[in-house]
């Protein structure tokens, strides 16, 4: 049977209709060279290598789409190939201590959270920690509930709240899980001294527990003011105009604690980011492809598509994820953060291996020791990654 005859829609899962397709692996388009892009974040550090190994060990145990199809969920594949929550969290802690200090960061908001893997990892390291995740994609949030949150035990899962909505109107977003009352009960008073709660005031904290249960929007739910708000995997590139970017930054600033807090996002760039590019990374059970379309230099826009090729199943999940991105520049982001009201902005950058070079070498060894360094000036490269820290 030909490729199209065997095309299998995966829209039977909970949530909105999925737009990706699974195809027979009968095209010779997978080249076995290591990838870069967001996955290069995972590939280039020692700690990331360890978490990569952990994830590959778990690969057999989890991630199938809940049916008997034998096809792993695209979210599971994404988490294994793209995300690196431990590395991100260690930088978040470092930035908080450097730019705020005086207390341990406990309360995280992960905007554009997708399956909220970072939030779940955040909760594990300290029993006092809470997390809020916000995303537009209810299917990703539902997958998170079933696969990331339901497995972590009530003591951990009671400390996370997931909201479905738009980062440009966060207060209107709807709670899809959790018991915010428990979050409040777990908090000590000094956690919020001098702060108002998100969408409410301290005096309202004494309100009836039932009112908390009955309300479902973020504006009505009582949550601890956040120490850190983050937006990772280049998610701010989903916002295409300056007005929206500033509005989003204002919302992020508003969620942060009056005692001090930080907003952290990541960004990529370099000469190789402004043109078509196709990069792949091989895992034990699948190959991940980052496909970058042509780059529009007037709008600074490109389309990024993520594909997965499943080795054992001889199947491809093409366009598992597809994003229309505006590639912001570092100074544009700095200007917008300042305009939104952040007190200072810091860049932490690392050079990435040339995309040409890593086509011919092992992605797990190339540049692994390169760490992020704070920079006020950085010469253009083929490829770089940056954390941008806005201090409230
Ligand atoms: C590149 S993914 C990043 C997911 C996750 N943060 C990570 O680190 O892998 C971008 C996410 O942003 C979400 N998104 C895009 N625009 C959004 C918006 N305006 N408000 C909320 N979420 C949005 C998408 O649904 C998607 O889950």
mmCIF file of C-alpha atoms and ligand atoms in Angstrom, residues 78 83 110-114 134-137 165-167 232-233 235 238-239 323 325, ligand 1:
data_model
loop_
_atom_site.group_PDB
_atom_site.id
_atom_site.type_symbol
_atom_site.label_atom_id
_atom_site.label_comp_id
_atom_site.label_asym_id
_atom_site.label_seq_id
_atom_site.Cartn_x
_atom_site.Cartn_y
_atom_site.Cartn_z
ATOM 1 C CA UNK A 78 8.802 16.118 21.967
ATOM 2 C CA UNK A 83 13.189 19.665 26.302
ATOM 3 C CA UNK A 110 5.641 28.592 33.066
ATOM 4 C CA UNK A 111 3.971 30.508 30.249
ATOM 5 C CA UNK A 112 3.513 28.747 26.883
ATOM 6 C CA UNK A 113 3.933 25.627 29.015
ATOM 7 C CA UNK A 114 2.784 22.970 26.521
ATOM 8 C CA UNK A 134 -0.469 28.484 30.980
ATOM 9 C CA UNK A 135 -0.990 27.442 27.374
ATOM 10 C CA UNK A 136 -3.359 27.923 24.466
ATOM 11 C CA UNK A 137 -3.314 24.243 23.528
ATOM 12 C CA UNK A 165 -5.749 30.465 27.724
ATOM 13 C CA UNK A 166 -3.829 33.180 25.953
ATOM 14 C CA UNK A 167 -0.749 34.754 27.548
ATOM 15 C CA UNK A 232 10.979 28.627 26.984
ATOM 16 C CA UNK A 233 11.739 26.969 23.719
ATOM 17 C CA UNK A 235 7.846 30.624 22.672
ATOM 18 C CA UNK A 238 4.839 32.993 18.670
ATOM 19 C CA UNK A 239 4.029 36.660 19.343
ATOM 20 C CA UNK A 323 5.032 27.089 14.504
ATOM 21 C CA UNK A 325 7.622 32.430 14.413
HETATM 22 C C1 LIG B 1 7.444 26.148 21.093
HETATM 23 S S1 LIG B 1 6.144 25.539 22.114
HETATM 24 C C2 LIG B 1 6.956 25.565 23.670
HETATM 25 C C3 LIG B 1 6.404 24.592 24.664
HETATM 26 C C4 LIG B 1 7.187 24.513 25.974
HETATM 27 N N1 LIG B 1 7.269 25.799 26.622
HETATM 28 C C5 LIG B 1 8.595 23.997 25.791
HETATM 29 O O1 LIG B 1 9.493 24.478 26.447
HETATM 30 O O2 LIG B 1 8.826 23.099 25.016
HETATM 31 C C6 LIG B 1 5.088 26.950 22.152
HETATM 32 C C7 LIG B 1 3.837 26.762 23.000
HETATM 33 O O3 LIG B 1 3.201 28.014 23.122
HETATM 34 C C8 LIG B 1 1.796 27.860 23.039
HETATM 35 N N2 LIG B 1 1.251 29.174 22.640
HETATM 36 C C9 LIG B 1 1.441 29.821 21.475
HETATM 37 N N3 LIG B 1 0.854 31.033 21.509
HETATM 38 C C10 LIG B 1 0.298 31.158 22.739
HETATM 39 C C11 LIG B 1 -0.434 32.177 23.393
HETATM 40 N N4 LIG B 1 -0.711 33.343 22.762
HETATM 41 N N5 LIG B 1 -0.842 31.979 24.653
HETATM 42 C C12 LIG B 1 -0.579 30.810 25.286
HETATM 43 N N6 LIG B 1 0.126 29.803 24.724
HETATM 44 C C13 LIG B 1 0.546 29.974 23.457
HETATM 45 C C14 LIG B 1 1.596 26.720 22.072
HETATM 46 O O4 LIG B 1 0.352 26.091 22.268
HETATM 47 C C15 LIG B 1 2.788 25.818 22.445
HETATM 48 O O5 LIG B 1 2.417 24.875 23.411
#
